[in-house]
mmCIF file of C-alpha atoms in Angstrom:
data_model
loop_
_atom_site.group_PDB
_atom_site.id
_atom_site.type_symbol
_atom_site.label_atom_id
_atom_site.label_comp_id
_atom_site.label_asym_id
_atom_site.label_seq_id
_atom_site.Cartn_x
_atom_site.Cartn_y
_atom_site.Cartn_z
ATOM 1 C CA MET A 1 80.524 -77.444 133.957
ATOM 2 C CA ASP A 2 77.891 -80.184 133.896
ATOM 3 C CA GLU A 3 77.938 -82.787 131.144
ATOM 4 C CA LYS A 4 74.731 -83.372 129.196
ATOM 5 C CA ASP A 5 73.490 -86.574 127.623
ATOM 6 C CA THR A 6 71.813 -86.826 124.208
ATOM 7 C CA TYR A 7 68.551 -85.384 125.543
ATOM 8 C CA GLY A 8 70.219 -82.391 127.196
ATOM 9 C CA LEU A 9 69.801 -83.766 130.704
ATOM 10 C CA ILE A 10 72.312 -82.606 133.245
ATOM 11 C CA THR A 11 74.047 -85.732 134.542
ATOM 12 C CA ARG A 12 73.090 -85.027 138.164
ATOM 13 C CA PHE A 13 69.418 -85.536 137.185
ATOM 14 C CA ASN A 14 70.048 -88.860 135.416
ATOM 15 C CA ALA A 15 68.648 -90.748 138.423
ATOM 16 C CA ILE A 16 65.158 -89.672 137.349
ATOM 17 C CA THR A 17 62.579 -91.965 135.811
ATOM 18 C CA ALA A 18 59.617 -91.056 133.642
ATOM 19 C CA VAL A 19 56.416 -92.882 132.765
ATOM 20 C CA SER A 20 53.281 -92.422 130.714
ATOM 21 C CA ARG A 21 50.448 -93.053 133.182
ATOM 22 C CA LYS A 22 46.814 -94.008 132.637
ATOM 23 C CA VAL A 23 44.014 -95.111 134.940
ATOM 24 C CA HIS A 24 42.394 -98.291 133.593
ATOM 25 C CA GLY A 25 38.996 -97.988 135.254
ATOM 26 C CA SER A 26 38.671 -99.982 138.458
ATOM 27 C CA ALA A 27 41.679 -102.155 137.457
ATOM 28 C CA GLY A 28 43.967 -99.344 138.609
ATOM 29 C CA ILE A 29 46.886 -97.245 137.403
ATOM 30 C CA PHE A 30 49.395 -98.640 134.906
ATOM 31 C CA ASP A 31 52.627 -96.987 133.742
ATOM 32 C CA ILE A 32 54.615 -97.340 130.543
ATOM 33 C CA PRO A 33 58.330 -96.575 131.118
ATOM 34 C CA LEU A 34 59.748 -93.659 129.137
ATOM 35 C CA PRO A 35 63.499 -94.205 128.754
ATOM 36 C CA LEU A 36 65.519 -91.012 128.827
ATOM 37 C CA MET A 37 68.187 -92.444 126.515
ATOM 38 C CA GLY A 38 67.918 -94.644 123.442
ATOM 39 C CA SER A 39 64.569 -95.238 121.764
ATOM 40 C CA PRO A 40 61.611 -93.364 123.271
ATOM 41 C CA GLY A 41 58.953 -95.319 125.135
ATOM 42 C CA ILE A 42 55.856 -96.124 123.086
ATOM 43 C CA GLU A 43 52.448 -95.171 124.469
ATOM 44 C CA CYS A 44 49.982 -97.600 122.848
ATOM 45 C CA ARG A 45 46.826 -96.544 124.692
ATOM 46 C CA ASP A 46 44.224 -94.266 123.157
ATOM 47 C CA GLY A 47 44.042 -90.675 124.365
ATOM 48 C CA GLY A 48 40.301 -90.476 123.718
ATOM 49 C CA ALA A 49 38.481 -87.824 121.720
ATOM 50 C CA THR A 50 40.718 -85.025 123.025
ATOM 51 C CA GLY A 51 44.084 -86.854 122.912
ATOM 52 C CA ASP A 52 44.736 -86.828 126.665
ATOM 53 C CA TYR A 53 47.879 -88.343 128.182
ATOM 54 C CA GLN A 54 49.843 -87.936 131.414
ATOM 55 C CA VAL A 55 53.620 -87.962 131.856
ATOM 56 C CA VAL A 56 54.995 -88.430 135.374
ATOM 57 C CA ILE A 57 58.641 -87.665 136.087
ATOM 58 C CA ILE A 58 60.040 -89.053 139.335
ATOM 59 C CA PHE A 59 63.131 -87.498 140.923
ATOM 60 C CA PRO A 60 65.253 -88.879 143.776
ATOM 61 C CA THR A 61 64.559 -85.762 145.883
ATOM 62 C CA ALA A 62 61.919 -83.057 146.182
ATOM 63 C CA VAL A 63 61.850 -80.572 143.309
ATOM 64 C CA THR A 64 60.107 -77.416 142.189
ATOM 65 C CA THR A 65 59.473 -76.327 138.625
ATOM 66 C CA ALA A 66 57.869 -73.595 136.590
ATOM 67 C CA GLN A 67 55.878 -75.342 133.870
ATOM 68 C CA ALA A 68 56.012 -77.866 131.058
ATOM 69 C CA GLN A 69 55.426 -77.636 127.346
ATOM 70 C CA ILE A 70 55.591 -79.838 124.283
ATOM 71 C CA THR A 71 58.720 -78.735 122.438
ATOM 72 C CA GLN A 72 58.401 -81.252 119.595
ATOM 73 C CA GLY A 73 55.204 -82.723 118.196
ATOM 74 C CA THR A 74 51.512 -81.896 118.235
ATOM 75 C CA GLY A 75 49.724 -81.321 121.523
ATOM 76 C CA THR A 76 49.629 -79.038 124.536
ATOM 77 C CA ALA A 77 50.776 -79.372 128.129
ATOM 78 C CA SER A 78 47.499 -78.394 129.805
ATOM 79 C CA SER A 79 48.791 -78.479 133.390
ATOM 80 C CA THR A 80 51.890 -79.179 135.460
ATOM 81 C CA THR A 81 51.731 -80.266 139.097
ATOM 82 C CA VAL A 82 54.575 -80.928 141.516
ATOM 83 C CA ALA A 83 53.990 -83.473 144.293
ATOM 84 C CA THR A 84 57.234 -83.555 146.323
ATOM 85 C CA ASN A 85 59.555 -85.583 144.045
ATOM 86 C CA GLU A 86 57.095 -86.093 141.160
ATOM 87 C CA VAL A 87 56.270 -83.719 138.328
ATOM 88 C CA ILE A 88 52.936 -84.591 136.718
ATOM 89 C CA VAL A 89 52.322 -83.182 133.247
ATOM 90 C CA ASN A 90 48.857 -83.505 131.722
ATOM 91 C CA LEU A 91 48.804 -83.376 127.928
ATOM 92 C CA THR A 92 45.885 -82.738 125.591
ATOM 93 C CA GLY A 93 45.427 -82.517 121.828
ATOM 94 C CA VAL A 94 48.099 -85.187 121.285
ATOM 95 C CA THR A 95 47.846 -86.900 117.904
ATOM 96 C CA ASP A 96 48.728 -90.479 117.037
ATOM 97 C CA GLY A 97 51.818 -91.665 115.137
ATOM 98 C CA GLN A 98 54.327 -89.108 116.377
ATOM 99 C CA THR A 99 57.272 -88.595 118.678
ATOM 100 C CA LEU A 100 56.822 -85.907 121.317
ATOM 101 C CA GLN A 101 59.276 -84.116 123.509
ATOM 102 C CA VAL A 102 57.865 -82.875 126.781
ATOM 103 C CA THR A 103 60.143 -80.266 128.314
ATOM 104 C CA VAL A 104 59.787 -79.307 131.958
ATOM 105 C CA ALA A 105 61.385 -75.921 132.579
ATOM 106 C CA ALA A 106 63.516 -74.921 135.533
ATOM 107 C CA VAL A 107 63.394 -78.149 137.541
ATOM 108 C CA ASN A 108 65.083 -77.163 140.798
ATOM 109 C CA ASP A 109 66.346 -79.666 143.376
ATOM 110 C CA GLY A 110 67.434 -76.930 145.785
ATOM 111 C CA THR A 111 70.957 -76.841 144.371
ATOM 112 C CA GLN A 112 70.460 -75.901 140.746
ATOM 113 C CA ALA A 113 67.733 -75.605 138.120
ATOM 114 C CA ASN A 114 67.696 -77.287 134.708
ATOM 115 C CA ASN A 115 65.271 -78.031 131.919
ATOM 116 C CA ILE A 116 64.372 -81.724 131.579
ATOM 117 C CA THR A 117 63.134 -83.205 128.288
ATOM 118 C CA ILE A 118 61.214 -86.474 128.136
ATOM 119 C CA PRO A 119 60.788 -88.248 124.756
ATOM 120 C CA LEU A 120 57.540 -90.122 124.114
ATOM 121 C CA GLN A 121 56.179 -91.909 121.038
ATOM 122 C CA ILE A 122 52.440 -92.149 120.555
ATOM 123 C CA LEU A 123 51.395 -95.213 118.568
ATOM 124 C CA VAL A 124 47.896 -96.287 119.522
ATOM 125 C CA GLY A 125 47.452 -100.045 119.166
ATOM 126 C CA ASP A 126 51.133 -101.040 119.336
ATOM 127 C CA THR A 127 50.398 -103.530 122.092
ATOM 128 C CA ASN A 128 53.622 -105.497 121.610
ATOM 129 C CA ASN A 129 55.786 -102.353 121.723
ATOM 130 C CA ASN A 130 57.680 -102.963 118.456
ATOM 131 C CA GLY A 131 57.055 -99.634 116.716
ATOM 132 C CA ALA A 132 54.304 -100.802 114.339
ATOM 133 C CA VAL A 133 50.640 -101.742 114.559
ATOM 134 C CA ASN A 134 49.937 -104.950 112.635
ATOM 135 C CA SER A 135 48.350 -108.400 112.782
ATOM 136 C CA SER A 136 50.505 -109.459 115.737
ATOM 137 C CA ASP A 137 49.002 -106.639 117.833
ATOM 138 C CA VAL A 138 45.492 -107.609 116.703
ATOM 139 C CA GLY A 139 46.147 -111.275 117.552
ATOM 140 C CA GLN A 140 47.652 -110.426 120.913
ATOM 141 C CA THR A 141 44.680 -108.237 121.854
ATOM 142 C CA LYS A 142 42.158 -110.832 120.628
ATOM 143 C CA GLY A 143 43.979 -113.491 122.658
ATOM 144 C CA ASP A 144 43.474 -111.505 125.872
ATOM 145 C CA SER A 145 39.891 -110.475 125.096
ATOM 146 C CA GLY A 146 37.601 -111.064 128.063
ATOM 147 C CA GLN A 147 40.351 -110.609 130.627
ATOM 148 C CA THR A 148 40.528 -108.006 133.348
ATOM 149 C CA THR A 149 43.405 -105.580 132.979
ATOM 150 C CA LYS A 150 46.471 -106.406 135.071
ATOM 151 C CA ALA A 151 50.210 -105.686 135.084
ATOM 152 C CA THR A 152 50.967 -108.386 132.507
ATOM 153 C CA ASN A 153 48.381 -107.338 129.884
ATOM 154 C CA PHE A 154 47.517 -103.661 130.409
ATOM 155 C CA ARG A 155 49.003 -102.627 127.027
ATOM 156 C CA ARG A 156 46.156 -104.587 125.375
ATOM 157 C CA ASP A 157 43.535 -102.510 127.224
ATOM 158 C CA VAL A 158 43.951 -99.841 124.556
ATOM 159 C CA ASN A 159 40.904 -97.813 125.630
ATOM 160 C CA ALA A 160 42.023 -98.014 129.290
ATOM 161 C CA ASN A 161 38.615 -98.996 130.666
ATOM 162 C CA GLY A 162 39.875 -101.897 132.822
ATOM 163 C CA THR A 163 38.771 -104.782 130.583
ATOM 164 C CA ILE A 164 40.230 -106.138 127.372
ATOM 165 C CA ASN A 165 37.350 -106.694 124.960
ATOM 166 C CA SER A 166 36.065 -106.221 121.409
ATOM 167 C CA SER A 167 36.381 -102.423 121.721
ATOM 168 C CA ASP A 168 40.132 -102.784 122.192
ATOM 169 C CA VAL A 169 40.367 -105.240 119.292
ATOM 170 C CA SER A 170 38.438 -102.795 117.080
ATOM 171 C CA ILE A 171 40.778 -99.925 117.944
ATOM 172 C CA VAL A 172 43.873 -102.011 117.195
ATOM 173 C CA LYS A 173 42.382 -103.221 113.890
ATOM 174 C CA ALA A 174 41.537 -99.640 112.898
ATOM 175 C CA LYS A 175 45.106 -98.522 113.666
ATOM 176 C CA SER A 176 46.739 -101.471 111.875
ATOM 177 C CA GLY A 177 49.322 -100.315 109.365
ATOM 178 C CA GLY A 178 50.456 -97.400 111.535
ATOM 179 C CA ALA A 179 54.006 -96.719 112.631
ATOM 180 C CA ALA A 180 55.500 -94.026 114.826
ATOM 181 C CA THR A 181 57.830 -91.501 113.304
ATOM 182 C CA ALA A 182 60.988 -91.845 115.332
ATOM 183 C CA LYS A 183 62.809 -88.537 115.471
ATOM 184 C CA LYS A 184 66.033 -87.879 117.296
ATOM 185 C CA PRO A 185 65.401 -85.111 119.842
ATOM 186 C CA ARG A 186 66.885 -81.757 119.031
#
């Protein structure tokens, strides 16, 4: 019998990685790691008017799967795509200040099939990744204002348009005082 970790992952799938992915305009694609154990990764970028996010799960080998759904939190898995060893889950209707669980059903590596659950916290404006939006996030974003988005500062491009500017500062200021509700997955 397979052993499961705290998220219900079969140990043979523990070599997987997961990220929250956004395209930052012409600056490119930037990923926020989503740890499978311990505290969930914090997605600090805005999902826009419809709360859109993308979770990408990378496996060591090719997989197939049925579909994904949000099993904890507010939002909907609008589509699931498999590209060889990656499962791409597009989310919509995701609200700020919550912990989600995205469950991908029947992930099959050719040997066995299991459900995989990815935890993800949404906390728009938490540019320093500490679980709260406050003056340090505002200061950090202001300090990078005018810069092009790159690997070392992409968390400050909160609106993901490829440039850190007053729009990003305004979003962080508006979100100041927020904190994610950290819930242990079921």
